[in-house]
Short mmCIF file of C-alpha atoms in Angstrom, two decimals:
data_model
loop_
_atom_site.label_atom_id
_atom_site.label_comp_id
_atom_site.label_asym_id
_atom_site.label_seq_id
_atom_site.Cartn_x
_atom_site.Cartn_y
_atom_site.Cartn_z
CA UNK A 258 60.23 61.58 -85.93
CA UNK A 259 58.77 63.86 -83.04
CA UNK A 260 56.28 66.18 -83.63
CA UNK A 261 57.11 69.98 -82.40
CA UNK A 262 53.88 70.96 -82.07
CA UNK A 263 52.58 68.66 -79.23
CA UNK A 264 50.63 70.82 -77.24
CA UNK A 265 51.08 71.11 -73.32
CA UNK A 266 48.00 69.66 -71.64
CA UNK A 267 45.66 72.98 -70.79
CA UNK A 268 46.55 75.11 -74.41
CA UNK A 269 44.25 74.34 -77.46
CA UNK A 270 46.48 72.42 -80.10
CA UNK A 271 48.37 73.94 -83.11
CA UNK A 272 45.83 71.68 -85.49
CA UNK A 273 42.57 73.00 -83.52
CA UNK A 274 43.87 76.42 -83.80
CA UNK A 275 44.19 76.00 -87.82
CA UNK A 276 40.58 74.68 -87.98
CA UNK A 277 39.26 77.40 -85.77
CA UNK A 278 41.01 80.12 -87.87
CA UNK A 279 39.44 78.54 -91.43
CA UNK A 280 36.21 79.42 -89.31
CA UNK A 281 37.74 82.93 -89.25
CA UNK A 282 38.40 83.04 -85.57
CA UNK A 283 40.23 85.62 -85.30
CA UNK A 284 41.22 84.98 -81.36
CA UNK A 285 42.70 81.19 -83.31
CA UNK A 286 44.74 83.46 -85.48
CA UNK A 287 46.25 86.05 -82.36
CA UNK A 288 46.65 82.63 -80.55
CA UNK A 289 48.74 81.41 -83.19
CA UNK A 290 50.80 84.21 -83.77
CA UNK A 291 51.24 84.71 -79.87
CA UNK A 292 52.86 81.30 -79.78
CA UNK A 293 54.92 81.18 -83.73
CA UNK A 294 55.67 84.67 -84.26
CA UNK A 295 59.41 84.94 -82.05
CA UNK A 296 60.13 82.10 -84.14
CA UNK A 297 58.68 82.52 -87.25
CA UNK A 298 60.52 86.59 -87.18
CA UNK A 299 64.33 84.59 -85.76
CA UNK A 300 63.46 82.78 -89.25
CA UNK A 301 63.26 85.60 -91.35
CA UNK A 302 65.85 88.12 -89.51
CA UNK A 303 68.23 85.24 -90.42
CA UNK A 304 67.43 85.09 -93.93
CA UNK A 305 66.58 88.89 -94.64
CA UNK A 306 69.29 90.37 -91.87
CA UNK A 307 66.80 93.34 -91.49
CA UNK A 308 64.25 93.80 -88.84
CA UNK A 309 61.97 96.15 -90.82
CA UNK A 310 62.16 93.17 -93.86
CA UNK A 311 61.77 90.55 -91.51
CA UNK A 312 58.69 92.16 -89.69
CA UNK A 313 56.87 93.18 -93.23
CA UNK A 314 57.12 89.36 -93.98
CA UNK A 315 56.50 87.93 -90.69
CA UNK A 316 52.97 89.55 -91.12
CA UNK A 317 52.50 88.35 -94.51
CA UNK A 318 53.14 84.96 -93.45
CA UNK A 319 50.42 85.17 -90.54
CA UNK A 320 48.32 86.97 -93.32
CA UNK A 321 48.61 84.17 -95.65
CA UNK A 322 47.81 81.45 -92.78
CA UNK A 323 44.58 83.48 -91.88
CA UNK A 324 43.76 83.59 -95.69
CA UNK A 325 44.51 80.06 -97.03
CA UNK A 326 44.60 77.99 -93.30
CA UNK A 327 42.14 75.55 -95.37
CA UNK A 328 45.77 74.54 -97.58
CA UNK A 329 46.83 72.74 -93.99
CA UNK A 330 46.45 69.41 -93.83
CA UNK A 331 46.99 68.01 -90.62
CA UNK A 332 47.76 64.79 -92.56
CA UNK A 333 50.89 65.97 -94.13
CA UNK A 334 52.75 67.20 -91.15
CA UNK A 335 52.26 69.57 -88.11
CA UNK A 336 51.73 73.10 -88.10
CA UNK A 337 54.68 74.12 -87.18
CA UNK A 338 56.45 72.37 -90.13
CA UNK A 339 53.86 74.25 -92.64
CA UNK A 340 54.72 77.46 -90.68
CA UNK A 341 58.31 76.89 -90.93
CA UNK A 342 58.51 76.07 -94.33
CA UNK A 343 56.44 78.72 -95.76
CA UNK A 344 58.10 81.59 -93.90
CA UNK A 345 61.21 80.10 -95.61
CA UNK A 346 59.73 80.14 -98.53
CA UNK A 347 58.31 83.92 -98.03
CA UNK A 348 61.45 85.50 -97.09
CA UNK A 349 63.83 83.94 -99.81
CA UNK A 350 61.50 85.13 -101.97
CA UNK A 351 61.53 88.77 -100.17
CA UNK A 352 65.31 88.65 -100.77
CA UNK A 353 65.66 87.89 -104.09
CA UNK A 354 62.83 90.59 -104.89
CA UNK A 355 65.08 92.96 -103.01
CA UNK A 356 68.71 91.41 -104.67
CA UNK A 357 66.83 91.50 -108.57
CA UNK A 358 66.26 95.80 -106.69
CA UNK A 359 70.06 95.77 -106.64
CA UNK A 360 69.28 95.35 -102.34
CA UNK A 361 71.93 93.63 -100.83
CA UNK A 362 70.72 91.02 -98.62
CA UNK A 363 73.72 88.46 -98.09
CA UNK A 364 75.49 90.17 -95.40
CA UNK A 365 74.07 91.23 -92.52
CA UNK A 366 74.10 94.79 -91.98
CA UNK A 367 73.53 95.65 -88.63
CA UNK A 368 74.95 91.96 -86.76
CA UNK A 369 72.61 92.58 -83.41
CA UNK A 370 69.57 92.15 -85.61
CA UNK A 371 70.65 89.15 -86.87
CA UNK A 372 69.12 86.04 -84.93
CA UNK A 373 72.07 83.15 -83.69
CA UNK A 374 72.00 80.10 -84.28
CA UNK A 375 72.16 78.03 -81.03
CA UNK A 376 71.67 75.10 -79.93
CA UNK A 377 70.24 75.80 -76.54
CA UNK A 378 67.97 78.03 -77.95
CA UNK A 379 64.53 77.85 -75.91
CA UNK A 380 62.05 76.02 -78.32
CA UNK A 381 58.66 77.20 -78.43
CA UNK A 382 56.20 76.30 -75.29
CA UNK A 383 54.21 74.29 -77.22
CA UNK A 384 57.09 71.54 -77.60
CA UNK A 385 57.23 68.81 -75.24
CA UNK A 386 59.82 68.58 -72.80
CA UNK A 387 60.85 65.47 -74.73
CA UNK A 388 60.73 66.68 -77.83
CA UNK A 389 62.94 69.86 -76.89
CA UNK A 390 65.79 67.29 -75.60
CA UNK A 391 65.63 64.98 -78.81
CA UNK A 392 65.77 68.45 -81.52
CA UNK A 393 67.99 69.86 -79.29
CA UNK A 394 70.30 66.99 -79.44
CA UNK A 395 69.60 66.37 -82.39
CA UNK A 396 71.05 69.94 -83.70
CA UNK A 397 73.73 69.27 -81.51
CA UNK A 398 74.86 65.97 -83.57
CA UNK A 399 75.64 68.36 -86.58
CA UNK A 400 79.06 69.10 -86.84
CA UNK A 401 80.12 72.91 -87.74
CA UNK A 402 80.81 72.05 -91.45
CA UNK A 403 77.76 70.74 -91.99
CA UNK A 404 75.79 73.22 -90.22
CA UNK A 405 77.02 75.84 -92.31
CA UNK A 406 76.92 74.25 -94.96
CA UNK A 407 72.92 73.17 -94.48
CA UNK A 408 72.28 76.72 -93.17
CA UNK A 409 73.41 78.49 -96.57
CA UNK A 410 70.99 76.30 -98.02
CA UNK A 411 68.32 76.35 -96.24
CA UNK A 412 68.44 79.66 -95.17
CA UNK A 413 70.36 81.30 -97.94
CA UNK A 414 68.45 79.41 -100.55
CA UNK A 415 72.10 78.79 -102.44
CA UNK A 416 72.46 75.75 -104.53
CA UNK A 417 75.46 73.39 -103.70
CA UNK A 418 77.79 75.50 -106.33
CA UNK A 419 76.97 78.54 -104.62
CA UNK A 420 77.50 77.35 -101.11
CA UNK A 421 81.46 76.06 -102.85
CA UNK A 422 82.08 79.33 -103.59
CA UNK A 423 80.81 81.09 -100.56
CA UNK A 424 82.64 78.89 -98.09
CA UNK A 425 85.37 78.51 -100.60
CA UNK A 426 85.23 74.82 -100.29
CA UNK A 427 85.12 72.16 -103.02
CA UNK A 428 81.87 71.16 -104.50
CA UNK A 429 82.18 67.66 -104.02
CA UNK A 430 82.90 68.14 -100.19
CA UNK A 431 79.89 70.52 -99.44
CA UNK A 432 77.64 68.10 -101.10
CA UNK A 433 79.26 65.53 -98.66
CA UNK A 434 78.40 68.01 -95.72
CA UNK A 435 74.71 68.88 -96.38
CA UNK A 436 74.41 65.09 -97.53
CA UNK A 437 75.80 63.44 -94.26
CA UNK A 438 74.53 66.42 -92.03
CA UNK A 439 71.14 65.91 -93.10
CA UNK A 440 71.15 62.13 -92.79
CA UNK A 441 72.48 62.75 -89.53
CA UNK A 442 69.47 65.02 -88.11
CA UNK A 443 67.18 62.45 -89.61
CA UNK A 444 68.18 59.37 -88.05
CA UNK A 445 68.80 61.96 -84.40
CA UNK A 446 65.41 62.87 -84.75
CA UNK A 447 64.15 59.03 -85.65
CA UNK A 448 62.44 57.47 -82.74
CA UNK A 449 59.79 55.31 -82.01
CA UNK A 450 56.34 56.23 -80.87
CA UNK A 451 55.08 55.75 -77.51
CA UNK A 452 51.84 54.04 -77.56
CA UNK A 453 48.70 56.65 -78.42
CA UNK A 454 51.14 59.43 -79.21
CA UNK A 455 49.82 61.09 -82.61
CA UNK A 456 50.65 64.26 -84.03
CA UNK A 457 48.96 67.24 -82.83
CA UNK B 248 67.00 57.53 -112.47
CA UNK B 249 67.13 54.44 -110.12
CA UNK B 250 66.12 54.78 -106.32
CA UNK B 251 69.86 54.50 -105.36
CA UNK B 252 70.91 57.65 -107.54
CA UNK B 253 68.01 59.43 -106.48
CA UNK B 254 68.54 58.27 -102.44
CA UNK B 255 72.11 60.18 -102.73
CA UNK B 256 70.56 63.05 -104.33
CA UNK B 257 67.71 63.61 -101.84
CA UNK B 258 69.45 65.37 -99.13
CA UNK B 259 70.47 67.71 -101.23
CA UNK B 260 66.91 68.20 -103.35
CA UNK B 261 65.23 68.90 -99.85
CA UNK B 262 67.27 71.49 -98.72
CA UNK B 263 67.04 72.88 -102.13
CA UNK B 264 70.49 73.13 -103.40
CA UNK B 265 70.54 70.70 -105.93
CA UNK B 266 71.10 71.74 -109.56
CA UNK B 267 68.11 72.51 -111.65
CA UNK B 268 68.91 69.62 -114.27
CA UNK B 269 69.31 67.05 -111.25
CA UNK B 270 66.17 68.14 -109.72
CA UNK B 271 64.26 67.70 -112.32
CA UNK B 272 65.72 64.56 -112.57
CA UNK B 273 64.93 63.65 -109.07
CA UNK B 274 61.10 65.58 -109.50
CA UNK B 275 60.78 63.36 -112.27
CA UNK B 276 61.61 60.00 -110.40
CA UNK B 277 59.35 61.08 -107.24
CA UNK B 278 56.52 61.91 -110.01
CA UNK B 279 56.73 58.14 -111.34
CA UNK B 280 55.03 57.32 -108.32
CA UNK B 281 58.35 55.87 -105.87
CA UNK B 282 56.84 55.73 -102.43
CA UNK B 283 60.10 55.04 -100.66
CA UNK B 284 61.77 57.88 -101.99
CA UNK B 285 58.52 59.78 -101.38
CA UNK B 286 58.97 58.35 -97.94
CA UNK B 287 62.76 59.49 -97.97
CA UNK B 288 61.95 63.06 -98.97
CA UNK B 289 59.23 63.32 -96.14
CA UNK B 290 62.03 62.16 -93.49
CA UNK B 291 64.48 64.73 -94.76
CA UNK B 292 62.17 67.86 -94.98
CA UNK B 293 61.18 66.90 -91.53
CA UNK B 294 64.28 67.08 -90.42
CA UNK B 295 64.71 70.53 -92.01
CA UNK B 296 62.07 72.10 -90.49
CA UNK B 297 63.73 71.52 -87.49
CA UNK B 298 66.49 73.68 -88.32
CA UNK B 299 64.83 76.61 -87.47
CA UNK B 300 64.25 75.47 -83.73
CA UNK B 301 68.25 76.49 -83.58
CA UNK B 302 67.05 80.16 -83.89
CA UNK B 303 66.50 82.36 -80.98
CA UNK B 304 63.32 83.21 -81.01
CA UNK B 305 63.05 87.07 -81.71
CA UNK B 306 59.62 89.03 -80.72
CA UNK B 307 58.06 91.25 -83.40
CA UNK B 308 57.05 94.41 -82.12
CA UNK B 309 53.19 94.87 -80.83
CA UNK B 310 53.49 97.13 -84.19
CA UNK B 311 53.53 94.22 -86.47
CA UNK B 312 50.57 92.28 -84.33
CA UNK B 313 48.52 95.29 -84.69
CA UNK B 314 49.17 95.51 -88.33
CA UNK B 315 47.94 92.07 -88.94
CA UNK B 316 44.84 91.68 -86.65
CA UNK B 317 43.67 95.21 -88.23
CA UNK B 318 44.17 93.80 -92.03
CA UNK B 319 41.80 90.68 -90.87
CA UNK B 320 39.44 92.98 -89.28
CA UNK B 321 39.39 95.19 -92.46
CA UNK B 322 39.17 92.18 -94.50
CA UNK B 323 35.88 90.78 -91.95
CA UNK B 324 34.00 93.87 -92.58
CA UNK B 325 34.67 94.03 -96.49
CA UNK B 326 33.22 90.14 -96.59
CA UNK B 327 30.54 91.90 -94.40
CA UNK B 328 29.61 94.96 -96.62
CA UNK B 329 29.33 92.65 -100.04
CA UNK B 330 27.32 89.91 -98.02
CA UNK B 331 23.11 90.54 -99.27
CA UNK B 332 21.16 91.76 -97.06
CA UNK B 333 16.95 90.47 -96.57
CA UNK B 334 15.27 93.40 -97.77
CA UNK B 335 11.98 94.35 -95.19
CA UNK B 336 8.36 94.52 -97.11
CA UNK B 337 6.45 97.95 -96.18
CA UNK B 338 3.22 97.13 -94.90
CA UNK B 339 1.15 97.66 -98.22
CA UNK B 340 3.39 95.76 -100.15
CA UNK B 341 3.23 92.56 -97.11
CA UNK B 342 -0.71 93.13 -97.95
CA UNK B 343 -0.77 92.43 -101.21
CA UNK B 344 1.79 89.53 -101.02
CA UNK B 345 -0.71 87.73 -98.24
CA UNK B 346 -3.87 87.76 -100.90
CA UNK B 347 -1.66 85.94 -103.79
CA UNK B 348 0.00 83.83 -101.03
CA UNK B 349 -3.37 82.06 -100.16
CA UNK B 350 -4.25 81.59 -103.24
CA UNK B 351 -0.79 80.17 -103.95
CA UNK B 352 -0.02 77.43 -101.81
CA UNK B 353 -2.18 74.50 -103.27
CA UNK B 354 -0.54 75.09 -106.48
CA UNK B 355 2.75 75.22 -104.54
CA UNK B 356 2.58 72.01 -102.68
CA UNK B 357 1.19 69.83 -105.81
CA UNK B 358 4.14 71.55 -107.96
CA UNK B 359 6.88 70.38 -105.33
CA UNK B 360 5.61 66.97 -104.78
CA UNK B 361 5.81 66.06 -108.70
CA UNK B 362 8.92 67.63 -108.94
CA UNK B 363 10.00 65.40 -105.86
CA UNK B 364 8.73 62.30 -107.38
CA UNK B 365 11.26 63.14 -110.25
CA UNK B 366 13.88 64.06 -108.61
CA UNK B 367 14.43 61.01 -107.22
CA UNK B 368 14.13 58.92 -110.39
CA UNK B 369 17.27 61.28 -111.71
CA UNK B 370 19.10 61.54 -108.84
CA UNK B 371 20.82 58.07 -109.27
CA UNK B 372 22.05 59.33 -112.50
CA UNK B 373 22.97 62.87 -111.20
CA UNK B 374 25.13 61.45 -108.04
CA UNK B 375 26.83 59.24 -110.54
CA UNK B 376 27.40 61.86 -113.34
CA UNK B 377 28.57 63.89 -110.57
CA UNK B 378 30.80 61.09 -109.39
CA UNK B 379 32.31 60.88 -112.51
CA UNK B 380 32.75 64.85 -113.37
CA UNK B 381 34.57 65.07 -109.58
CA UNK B 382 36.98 62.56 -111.33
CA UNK B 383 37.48 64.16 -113.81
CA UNK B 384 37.73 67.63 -112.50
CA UNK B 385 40.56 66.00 -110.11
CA UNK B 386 42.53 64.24 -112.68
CA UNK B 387 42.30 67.53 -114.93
CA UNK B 388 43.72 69.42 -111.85
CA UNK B 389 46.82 66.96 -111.12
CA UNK B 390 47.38 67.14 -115.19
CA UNK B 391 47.70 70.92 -114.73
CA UNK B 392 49.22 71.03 -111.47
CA UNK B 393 51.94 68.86 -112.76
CA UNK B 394 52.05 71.19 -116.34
CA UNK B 395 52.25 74.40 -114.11
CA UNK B 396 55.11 72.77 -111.98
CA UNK B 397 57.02 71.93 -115.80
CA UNK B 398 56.40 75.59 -116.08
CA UNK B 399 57.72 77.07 -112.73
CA UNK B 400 61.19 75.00 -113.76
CA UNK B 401 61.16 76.82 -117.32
CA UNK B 402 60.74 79.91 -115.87
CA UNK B 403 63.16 79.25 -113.07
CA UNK B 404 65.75 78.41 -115.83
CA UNK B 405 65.08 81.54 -118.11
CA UNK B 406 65.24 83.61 -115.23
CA UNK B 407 68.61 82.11 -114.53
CA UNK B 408 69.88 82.72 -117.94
CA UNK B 409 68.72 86.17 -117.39
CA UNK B 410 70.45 87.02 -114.63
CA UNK B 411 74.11 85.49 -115.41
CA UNK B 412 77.15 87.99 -115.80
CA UNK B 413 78.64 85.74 -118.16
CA UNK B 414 76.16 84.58 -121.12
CA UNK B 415 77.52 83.32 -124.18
CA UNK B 416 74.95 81.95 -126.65
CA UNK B 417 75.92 79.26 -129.51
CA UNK B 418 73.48 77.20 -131.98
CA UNK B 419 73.17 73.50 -132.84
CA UNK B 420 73.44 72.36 -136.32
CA UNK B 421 71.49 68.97 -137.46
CA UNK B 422 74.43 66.54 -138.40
CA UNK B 423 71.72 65.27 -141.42
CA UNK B 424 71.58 68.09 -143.85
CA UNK B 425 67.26 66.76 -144.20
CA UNK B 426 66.63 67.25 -140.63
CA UNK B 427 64.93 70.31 -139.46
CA UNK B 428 66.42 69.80 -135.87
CA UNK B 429 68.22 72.89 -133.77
CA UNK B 430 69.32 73.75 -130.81
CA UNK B 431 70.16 76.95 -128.86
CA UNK B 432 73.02 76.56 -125.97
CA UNK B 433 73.01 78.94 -123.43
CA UNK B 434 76.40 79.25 -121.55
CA UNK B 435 76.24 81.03 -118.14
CA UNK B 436 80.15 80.72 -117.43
CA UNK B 437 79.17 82.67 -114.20
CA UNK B 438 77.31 79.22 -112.71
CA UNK B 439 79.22 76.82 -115.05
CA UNK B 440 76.53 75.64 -116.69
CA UNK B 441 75.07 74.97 -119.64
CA UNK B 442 70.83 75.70 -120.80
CA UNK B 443 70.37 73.50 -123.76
CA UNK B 444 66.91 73.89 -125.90
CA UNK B 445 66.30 71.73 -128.94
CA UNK B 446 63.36 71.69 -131.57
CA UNK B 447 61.96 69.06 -134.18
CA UNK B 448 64.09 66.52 -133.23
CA UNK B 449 63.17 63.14 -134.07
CA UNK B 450 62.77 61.49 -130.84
CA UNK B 451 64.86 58.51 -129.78
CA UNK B 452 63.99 54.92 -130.35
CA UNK B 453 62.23 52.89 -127.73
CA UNK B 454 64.65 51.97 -125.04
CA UNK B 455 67.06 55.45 -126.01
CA UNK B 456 67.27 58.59 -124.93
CA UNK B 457 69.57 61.46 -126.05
CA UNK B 458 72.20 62.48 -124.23
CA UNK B 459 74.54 65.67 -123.87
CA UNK B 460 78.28 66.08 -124.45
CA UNK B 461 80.66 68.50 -124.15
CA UNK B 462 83.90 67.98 -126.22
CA UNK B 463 87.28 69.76 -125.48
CA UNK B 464 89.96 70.62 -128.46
CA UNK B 465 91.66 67.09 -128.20
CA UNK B 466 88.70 65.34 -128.77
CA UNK B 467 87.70 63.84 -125.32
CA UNK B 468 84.29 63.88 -124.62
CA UNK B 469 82.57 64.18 -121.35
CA UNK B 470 78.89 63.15 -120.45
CA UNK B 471 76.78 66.06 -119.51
CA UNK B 472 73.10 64.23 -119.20
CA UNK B 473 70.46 62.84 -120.73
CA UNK B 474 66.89 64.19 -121.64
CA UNK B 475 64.08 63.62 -123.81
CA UNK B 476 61.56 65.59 -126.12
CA UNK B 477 57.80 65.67 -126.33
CA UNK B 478 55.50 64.69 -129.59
CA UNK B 479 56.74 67.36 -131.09
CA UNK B 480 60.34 67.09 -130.69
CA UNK B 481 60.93 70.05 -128.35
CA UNK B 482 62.56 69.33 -125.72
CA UNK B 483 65.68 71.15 -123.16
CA UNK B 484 68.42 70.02 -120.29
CA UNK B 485 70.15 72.14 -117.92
CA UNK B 486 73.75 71.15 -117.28
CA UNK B 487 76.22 71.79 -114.97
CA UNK B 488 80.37 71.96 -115.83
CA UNK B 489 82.61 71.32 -113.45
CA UNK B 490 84.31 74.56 -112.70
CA UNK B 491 87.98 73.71 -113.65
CA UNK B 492 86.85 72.11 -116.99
CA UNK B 493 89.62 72.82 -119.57
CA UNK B 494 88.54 74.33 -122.52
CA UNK B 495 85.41 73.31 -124.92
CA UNK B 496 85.34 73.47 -128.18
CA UNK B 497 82.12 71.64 -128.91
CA UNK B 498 78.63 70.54 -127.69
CA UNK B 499 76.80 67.24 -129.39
CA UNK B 500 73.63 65.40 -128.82
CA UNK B 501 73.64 61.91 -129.59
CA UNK B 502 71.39 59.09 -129.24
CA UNK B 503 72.23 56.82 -126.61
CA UNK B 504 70.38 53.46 -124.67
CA UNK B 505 68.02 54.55 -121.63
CA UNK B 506 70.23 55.77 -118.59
CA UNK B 507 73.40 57.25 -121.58
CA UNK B 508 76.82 56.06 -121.91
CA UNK B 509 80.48 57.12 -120.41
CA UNK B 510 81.24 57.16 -124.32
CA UNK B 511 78.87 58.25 -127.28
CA UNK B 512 77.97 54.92 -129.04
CA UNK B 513 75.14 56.49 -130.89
CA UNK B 514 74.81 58.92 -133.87
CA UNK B 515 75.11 62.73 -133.79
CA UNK B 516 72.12 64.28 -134.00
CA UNK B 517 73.09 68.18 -133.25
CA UNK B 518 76.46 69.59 -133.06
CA UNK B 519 77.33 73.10 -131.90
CA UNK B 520 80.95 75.20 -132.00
CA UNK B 521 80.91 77.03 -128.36
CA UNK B 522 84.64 77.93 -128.66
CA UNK B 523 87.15 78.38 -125.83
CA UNK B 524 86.55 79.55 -122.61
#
């Protein structure tokens, strides 16, 4: 599976950035941001559909990295993933603090803030021209059903029943669409290694 | 759980929309140590994280990047304040320290190299006590890492229960009028599913488990998962009913061979009344 975060040859690497900013670098951590933050805020417009939400956790995530970078381990998958998946993580939690306030969070309410979903998005620089053509096919090999239906999961945070009723679909089949959807972007995104390539 | 079951469930448990009693199920497999559906799980997380490369990127306003770098700044200079600082002798006082220090040394030196000569006879025994205390230390962690993640699914369930519209609450009787066995059902008709929690039971034979029912007027009865209890009998299952179930009329628990049955073969062990929908 390719690795996002292989650098371009003259920027300092996503996993050299993390070890500089458990030094407390604090040029690693502006770095970082610099390159994550459009991406990390998309992330969190599309979960939170506010830009004043989405910015208040967009700096908690970069707060947290800065605070706990020594909980990456370059072992267990690239930066990027661990930035992806805890600024999921942050904002679902954001929105169900605001939902339990009685905060209505599942529609969007102003639809320019709210980040699309594309698939010729520009990835960030620090992907390889490679890589961008594999994810970007790769996204492209979903069909709309099972986009959907992976999105309200993933960036909903809705179990399989919930995503049923949302979409008004049957359980069964929405369980076939996130099923064969994601088995689908894992085998597009399978491929082997070129000799000496290693994660950054 | 075998690797097949758990290989259809996987997609699913990594994008998080599983159903809490089938992810524990599936936590609970990964825990018993499978490394190819460890493997499995890695692939399909990967692929996840992907998903967010289909955003366009949106730019936080140089607000927010000021906000941050001045909170790590703040937070530099408050490490800075607490950090000690080497106090500076006044002259009189650096006097009076030289006098004892010349005096000092010899006793100094001799002091250190009998306490080195020591030190290395224990050390052996230190590294290795050490050694075995890191052990330790890590195993205790994993023990309570794994207890705290039992926990997070608890609390995940009660605030579930909480939150439901539709809560209807029923009790489990012991079918043996000497057993001090019960039950609480919770019924979230909101989510279609059932919170089961049971207490003193007498837990299942070697090669059984107990398993869950639900029971509609005319006496059919449907398989709603299987669970076990702890030492002290305790034990709960979180169930999900199809949405265009009929009516029920009753919940059982029965005893059942490892993996349950289509059909109870094995003795009631709670019963409850839930009613009609």
């Amino acid at each position: 599976m390719p690795d996002a975060g292989a650098p371009q040859p003259t920027s300092p690497t996503d996993a050299s950035l993390m070890a500089r900013i458990v030094s407390q670098d604090e040029g690693a951590l502006a770095a970082l941001y610099d390159r994550y933050s459009p991406l990390v805020m998309a992330i969190c417009v599309r979960v939170l559909h506010d830009r004043d939400d989405a910015e208040d956790v967009t700096v908690d995530v970069f707060w947290e990295v800065w605070q706990r970078a020594d909980r990456f381990d370059v072992n267990r998958g690239s930066a990027l993933t661990y930035l992806t998946t805890l600024t999921r993580s942050r904002a679902i939690d954001r929105r169900r603090s605001l939902t339990a306030r009685g905060v209505d969070r599942t529609r969007s309410l102003n639809p320019s803030f709210d980040a699309p979903v594309s698939t010729d998005a520009p990835l960030p620089a620090m992907v390889s021209a490679e890589n961008q053509q594999l994810i970007s096919d790769a996204l492209k090999a979903l069909d709309e059903n099972q986009r959907q239906a992976i999105e309200c999961a993933y960036f909903d945070g809705l179990s399989h029943s919930e995503i049923a009723s949302h979409l008004n679909k049957p359980l069964g089949t929405i369980k076939t669409y996130i099923r064969t959807g994601l088995q689908r972007l894992r085998s597009a995104l399978r491929r082997p290694r070129a000799e000496g390539e290693t994660n950054a | 759980m075998t690797c097949n079951e758990c290989e259809e469930l996987l997609p699913l448990y990594a994008a998080g929309a599983l159903a809490p009693a089938d992810a524990e199920r599936v936590r609970a497999h990964l825990a018993s140590g499978c490394a190819s559906c460890a493997a499995a799980l890695a692939e399909y997380e990967q692929a996840l994280s992907h998903l967010p490369l289909g955003l366009v990127p949106t730019p936080p306003s140089d607000a927010a990047r000021r906000t941050l770098m001045q909170r790590v700044r703040d937070s530099k200079r408050a490490t800075t304040k607490s950090t000690p600082v080497a106090v500076e002798l006044k002259p009189t006082e650096a006097r009076k320290q030289s006098r004892w220090t010349y005096g000092f040394w010899p006793y100094v030196i001799s002091t250190v190299v009998l306490l080195a000569i020591g030190a290395t006879v224990f050390e052996g025994v230190w590294v290795y006590e050490t050694g075995i205390k890191n052990d330790d230390l890590q195993a205790q962690i994993e023990k309570q890492q794994g207890e705290l993640q039992q926990k997070d699914v608890a609390l995940s369930s009660l605030r579930e229960i909480a939150k439901s519209n539709q809560l209807k609450l029923a009790s489990f009787k012991a079918t043996d009028p000497k057993s001090q066995a019960r039950g609480r059902l919770f019924w979230d008709e909101q989510h279609h599913r059932w919170h089961v929690y049971v207490f003193n039971m007498t837990p299942p034979g070697k090669g059984k488990v107990l398993e869950l029912w639900y029971i509609t007027p005319d006496q059919r009865k449907f398989p709603a998962g299987t669970f076990n209890v702890d030492e002290d009998g305790n034990g709960k299952i979180i169930a999900d009913l199809p949405a265009d179930v009929a009516d029920i009329q009753l919940a059982a628990i029965t005893d059942e061979p490892m993996g349950g049955s289509q059909q109870p073969t094995g003795t009631i062990q709670l019963v409850s009344e839930v009613g009609t929908k």
